[in-house]
Coordinates of C-alpha atoms in Angstrom, one line a residue:
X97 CA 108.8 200.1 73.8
X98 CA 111.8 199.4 75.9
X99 CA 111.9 196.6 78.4
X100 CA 114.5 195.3 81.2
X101 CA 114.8 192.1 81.6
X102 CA 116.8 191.1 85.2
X103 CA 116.7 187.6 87.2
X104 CA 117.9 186.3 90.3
X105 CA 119.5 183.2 88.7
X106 CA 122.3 184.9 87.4
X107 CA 123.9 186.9 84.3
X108 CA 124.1 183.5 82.0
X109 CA 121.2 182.4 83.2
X110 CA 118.8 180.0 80.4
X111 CA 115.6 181.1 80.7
X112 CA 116.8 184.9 80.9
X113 CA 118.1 184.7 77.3
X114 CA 115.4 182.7 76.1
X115 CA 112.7 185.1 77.0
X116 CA 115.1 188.4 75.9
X117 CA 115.6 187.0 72.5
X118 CA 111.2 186.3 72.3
X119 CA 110.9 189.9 73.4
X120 CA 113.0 191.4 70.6
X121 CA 110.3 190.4 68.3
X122 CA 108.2 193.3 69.5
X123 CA 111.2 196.1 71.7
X124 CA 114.1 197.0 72.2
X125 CA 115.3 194.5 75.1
X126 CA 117.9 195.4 78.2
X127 CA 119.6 192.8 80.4
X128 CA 120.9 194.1 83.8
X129 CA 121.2 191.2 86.3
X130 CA 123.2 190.1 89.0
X131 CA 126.7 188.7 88.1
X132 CA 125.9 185.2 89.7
X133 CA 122.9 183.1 91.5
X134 CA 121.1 185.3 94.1
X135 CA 118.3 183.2 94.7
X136 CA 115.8 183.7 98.2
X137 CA 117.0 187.4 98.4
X138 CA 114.2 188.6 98.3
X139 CA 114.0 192.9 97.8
X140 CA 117.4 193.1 99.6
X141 CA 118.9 196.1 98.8
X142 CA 122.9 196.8 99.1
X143 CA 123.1 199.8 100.8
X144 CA 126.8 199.5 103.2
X145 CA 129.3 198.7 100.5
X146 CA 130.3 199.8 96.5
X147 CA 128.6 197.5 93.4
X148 CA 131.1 196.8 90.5
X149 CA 129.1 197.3 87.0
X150 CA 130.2 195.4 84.3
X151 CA 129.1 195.5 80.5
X152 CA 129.6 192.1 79.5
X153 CA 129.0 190.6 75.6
X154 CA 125.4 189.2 75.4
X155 CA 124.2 185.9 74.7
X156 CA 121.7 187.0 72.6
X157 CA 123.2 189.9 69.8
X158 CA 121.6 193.0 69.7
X159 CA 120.6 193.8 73.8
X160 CA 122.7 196.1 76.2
X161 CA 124.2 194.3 78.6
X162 CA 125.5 194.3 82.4
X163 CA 126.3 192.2 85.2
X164 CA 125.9 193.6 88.2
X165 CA 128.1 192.6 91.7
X166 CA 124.6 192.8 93.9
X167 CA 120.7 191.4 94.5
X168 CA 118.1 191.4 91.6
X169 CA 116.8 194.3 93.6
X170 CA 120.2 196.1 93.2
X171 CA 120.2 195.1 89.5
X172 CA 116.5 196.9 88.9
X173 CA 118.1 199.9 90.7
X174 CA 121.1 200.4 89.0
X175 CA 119.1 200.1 85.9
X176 CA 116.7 202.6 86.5
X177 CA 118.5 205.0 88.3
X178 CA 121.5 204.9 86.3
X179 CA 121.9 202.9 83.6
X180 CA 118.6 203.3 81.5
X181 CA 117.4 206.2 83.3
X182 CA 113.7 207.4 81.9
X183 CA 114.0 204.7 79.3
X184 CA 112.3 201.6 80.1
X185 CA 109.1 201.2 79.6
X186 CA 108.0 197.5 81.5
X187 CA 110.3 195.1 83.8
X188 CA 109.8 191.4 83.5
X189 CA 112.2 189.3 85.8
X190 CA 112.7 185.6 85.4
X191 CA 112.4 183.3 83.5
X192 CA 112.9 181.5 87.0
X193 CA 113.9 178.6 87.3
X194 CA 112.0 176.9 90.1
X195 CA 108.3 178.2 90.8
X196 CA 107.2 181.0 93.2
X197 CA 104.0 180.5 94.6
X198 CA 102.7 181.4 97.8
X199 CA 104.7 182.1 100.3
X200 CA 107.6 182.0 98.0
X201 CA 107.0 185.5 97.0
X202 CA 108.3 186.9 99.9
X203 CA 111.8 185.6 99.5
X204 CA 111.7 185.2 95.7
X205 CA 114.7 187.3 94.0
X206 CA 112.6 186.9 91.1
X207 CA 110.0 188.6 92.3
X208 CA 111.7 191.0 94.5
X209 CA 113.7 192.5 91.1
X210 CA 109.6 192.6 89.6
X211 CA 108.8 194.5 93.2
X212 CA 111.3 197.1 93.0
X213 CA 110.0 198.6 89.7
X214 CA 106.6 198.8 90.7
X215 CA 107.4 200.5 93.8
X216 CA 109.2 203.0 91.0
X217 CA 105.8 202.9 89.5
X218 CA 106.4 200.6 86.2
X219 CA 104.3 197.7 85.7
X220 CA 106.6 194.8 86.3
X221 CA 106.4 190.7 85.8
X222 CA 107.8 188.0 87.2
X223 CA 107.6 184.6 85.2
X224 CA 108.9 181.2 87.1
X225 CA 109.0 177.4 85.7
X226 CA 108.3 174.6 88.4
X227 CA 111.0 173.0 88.1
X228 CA 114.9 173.0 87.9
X229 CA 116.3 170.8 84.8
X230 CA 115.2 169.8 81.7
X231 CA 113.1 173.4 81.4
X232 CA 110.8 173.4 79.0
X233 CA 110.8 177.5 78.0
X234 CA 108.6 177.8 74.9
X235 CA 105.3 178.7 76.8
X236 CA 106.6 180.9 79.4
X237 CA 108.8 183.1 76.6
X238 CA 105.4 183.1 74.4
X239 CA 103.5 184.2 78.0
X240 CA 105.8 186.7 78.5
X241 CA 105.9 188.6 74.9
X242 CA 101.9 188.3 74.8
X243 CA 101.7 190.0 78.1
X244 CA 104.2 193.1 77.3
X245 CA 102.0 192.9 74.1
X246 CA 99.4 193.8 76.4
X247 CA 100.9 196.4 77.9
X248 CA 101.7 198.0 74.8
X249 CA 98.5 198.5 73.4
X250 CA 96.9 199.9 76.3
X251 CA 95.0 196.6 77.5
X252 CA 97.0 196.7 80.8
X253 CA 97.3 199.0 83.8
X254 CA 100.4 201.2 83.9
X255 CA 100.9 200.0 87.7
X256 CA 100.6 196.2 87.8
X257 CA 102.8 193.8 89.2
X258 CA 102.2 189.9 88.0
X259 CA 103.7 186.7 89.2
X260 CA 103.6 184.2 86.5
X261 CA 104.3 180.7 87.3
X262 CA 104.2 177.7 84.4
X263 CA 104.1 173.8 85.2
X264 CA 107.2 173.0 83.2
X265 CA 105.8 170.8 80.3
X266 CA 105.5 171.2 76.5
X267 CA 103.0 174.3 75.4
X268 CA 100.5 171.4 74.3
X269 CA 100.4 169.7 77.5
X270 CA 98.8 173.1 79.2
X271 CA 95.2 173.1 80.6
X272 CA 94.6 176.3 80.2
X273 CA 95.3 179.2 81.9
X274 CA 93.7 180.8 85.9
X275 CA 94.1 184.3 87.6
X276 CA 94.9 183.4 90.9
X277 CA 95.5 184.2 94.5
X278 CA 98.5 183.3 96.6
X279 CA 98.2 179.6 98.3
X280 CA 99.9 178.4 101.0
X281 CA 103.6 176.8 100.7
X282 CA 106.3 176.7 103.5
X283 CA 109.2 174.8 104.1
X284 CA 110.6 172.1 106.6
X285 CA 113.9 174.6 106.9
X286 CA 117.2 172.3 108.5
X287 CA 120.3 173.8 109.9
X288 CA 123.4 172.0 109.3
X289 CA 126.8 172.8 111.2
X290 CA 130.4 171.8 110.2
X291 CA 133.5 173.4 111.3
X292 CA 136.8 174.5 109.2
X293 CA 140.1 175.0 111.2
X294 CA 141.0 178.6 112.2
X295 CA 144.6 179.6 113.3
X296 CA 147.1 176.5 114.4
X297 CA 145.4 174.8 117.1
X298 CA 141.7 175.5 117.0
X299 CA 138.3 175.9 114.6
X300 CA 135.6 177.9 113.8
X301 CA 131.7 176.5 113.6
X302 CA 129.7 177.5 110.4
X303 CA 125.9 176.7 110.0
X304 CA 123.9 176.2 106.5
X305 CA 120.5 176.9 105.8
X306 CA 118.8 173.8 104.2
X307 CA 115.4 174.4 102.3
X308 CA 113.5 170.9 103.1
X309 CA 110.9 169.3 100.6
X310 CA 108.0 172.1 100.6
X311 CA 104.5 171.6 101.9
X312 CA 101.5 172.9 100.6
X313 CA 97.4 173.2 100.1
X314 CA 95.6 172.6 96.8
X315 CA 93.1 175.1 97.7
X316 CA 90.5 176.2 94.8
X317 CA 91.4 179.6 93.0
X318 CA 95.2 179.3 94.3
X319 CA 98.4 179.3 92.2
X320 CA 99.2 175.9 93.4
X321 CA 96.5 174.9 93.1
X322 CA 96.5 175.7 89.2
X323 CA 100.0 175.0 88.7
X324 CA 99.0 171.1 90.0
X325 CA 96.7 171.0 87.0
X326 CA 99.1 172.1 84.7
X327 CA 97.5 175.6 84.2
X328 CA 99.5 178.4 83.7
X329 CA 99.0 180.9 86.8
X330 CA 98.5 184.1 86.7
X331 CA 98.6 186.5 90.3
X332 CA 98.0 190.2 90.7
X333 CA 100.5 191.2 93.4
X334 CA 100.5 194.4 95.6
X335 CA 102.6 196.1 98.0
X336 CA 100.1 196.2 101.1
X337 CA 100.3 193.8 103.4
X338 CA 98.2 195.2 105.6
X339 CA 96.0 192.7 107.2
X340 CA 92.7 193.6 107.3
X341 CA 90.8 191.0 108.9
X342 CA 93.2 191.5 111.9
X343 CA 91.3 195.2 112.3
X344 CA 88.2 194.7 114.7
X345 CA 89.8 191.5 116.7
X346 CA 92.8 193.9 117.9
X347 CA 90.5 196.8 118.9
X348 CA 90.7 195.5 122.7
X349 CA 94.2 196.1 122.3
X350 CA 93.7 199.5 121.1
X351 CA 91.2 200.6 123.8
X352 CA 93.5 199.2 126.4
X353 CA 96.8 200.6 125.2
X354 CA 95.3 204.0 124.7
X355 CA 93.8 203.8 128.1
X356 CA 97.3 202.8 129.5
X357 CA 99.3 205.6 127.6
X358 CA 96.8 208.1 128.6
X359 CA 97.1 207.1 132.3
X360 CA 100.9 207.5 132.4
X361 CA 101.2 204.2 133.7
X362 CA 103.9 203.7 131.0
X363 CA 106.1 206.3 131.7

């Protein structure tokens, strides 16, 4: 089995090596990932300007190795198109530092590298730690192997896309572990504006993004709420974000829209 392992946190990257080195115990492991931090990108894909490719020494001895000058999405792209083309088996992105849970997934680098193979149709994983020093990487490396274990013998589905998240504690201090459904987290977002001088007499204004403290629900059956009581979460993703519940609420619009196209009135 051959597996690519890609992040959003950057080519050297911790919890990257530590699960590549786990998953050598059972494939043959490639690294392609972005050449520094690319976190919140989301599935952003370069598409107006050249990426520079470099094969760079790996951390770990034995894996195939690149940097990539582009987004996590870029990285799984290059990889698959390119790169490794018709040889990788399963994609696992992370290990994350930071958790992604509910809304998160939407910007998550993470698990925008995990989306982009399974729109290519490979099962793909994304595994995150809450927290951002002092990682504690033993359970989410031994979470990751045991799932592409899975996958290799058959005991998962060929098109799957998971988003792991781990409270970051030692393996013995785990509850237990919950398949889960996206909660609900957003942020208190602050813009911040400085200004940097620009030819001899005058200045230019620039503005910064600031993520605020996150809010959130404990709701039952959520990733939060599992990762709260230090279970490991576990949540099937999917690429329809269709929303269904929406469908017979907006069917006044629909009569009246087709009634007003179909009178000309627009036109």
């Amino acid at each position: 089995m051959n597996i690519l392992v890609t992040n959003d946190d950057g080519i050297a990257a911790p919890g990257m090596w530590a699960l590549a080195e786990e998953l050598q115990k059972i494939a043959e492991v490639f690294v392609v990932a972005p050449d520094r931090e690319q976190s919140g990108v989301g599935t952003s894909v370069t598409l107006h300007q050249p990426l520079r490719v470099t094969p760079v020494r790996p951390a770990v001895p034995g894996i195939e190795t690149y940097a990539v000058e582009g987004t996590p999405a870029d990285s799984v792209i290059i990889a698959l198109k390119m790169l490794l083309k018709d040889k990788i088996d399963l994609v696992i992105a992370g290990i994350n530092e930071g958790s992604n849970l509910g809304n998160d997934v939407i910007i998550s680098g993470t698990v925008g590298a995990a989306f982009q193979a399974y729109f290519y149709g490979l099962p793909a994983i994304a595994i995150s730690i809450g927290a951002f020093h002092d990682l504690h990487f033993e359970a989410a490396t031994r979470i990751g192997l045991l799932l592409a274990q899975q996958y290799a013998d058959g005991k998962l589905p060929r098109r799957i896309l998971l988003n792991v998240n781990l409270p970051n504690v030692p393996p013995d201090q785990l509850t237990g572990v919950e398949i889960t459904q996206l909660g609900e987290r957003s942020y208190t977002d602050a813009v911040k504006r400085g200004s940097v001088k620009a030819g001899h007499d005058g200045k230019r204004d620039y503005y910064w993004i600031v993520h605020g403290e996150p809010q959130w629900k404990e709701d039952k059956g959520t990733d939060i709420r599992a990762i709260m009581q230090k279970k490991i979460s576990i949540t099937p993703l999917h690429n329809d974000l269709t929303s269904q519940e929406q469908f017979e609420s907006l069917e006044g619009l629909r009569s009246l829209l087709s009634k007003e196209l179909g009178s000309g009135s627009l036109s």
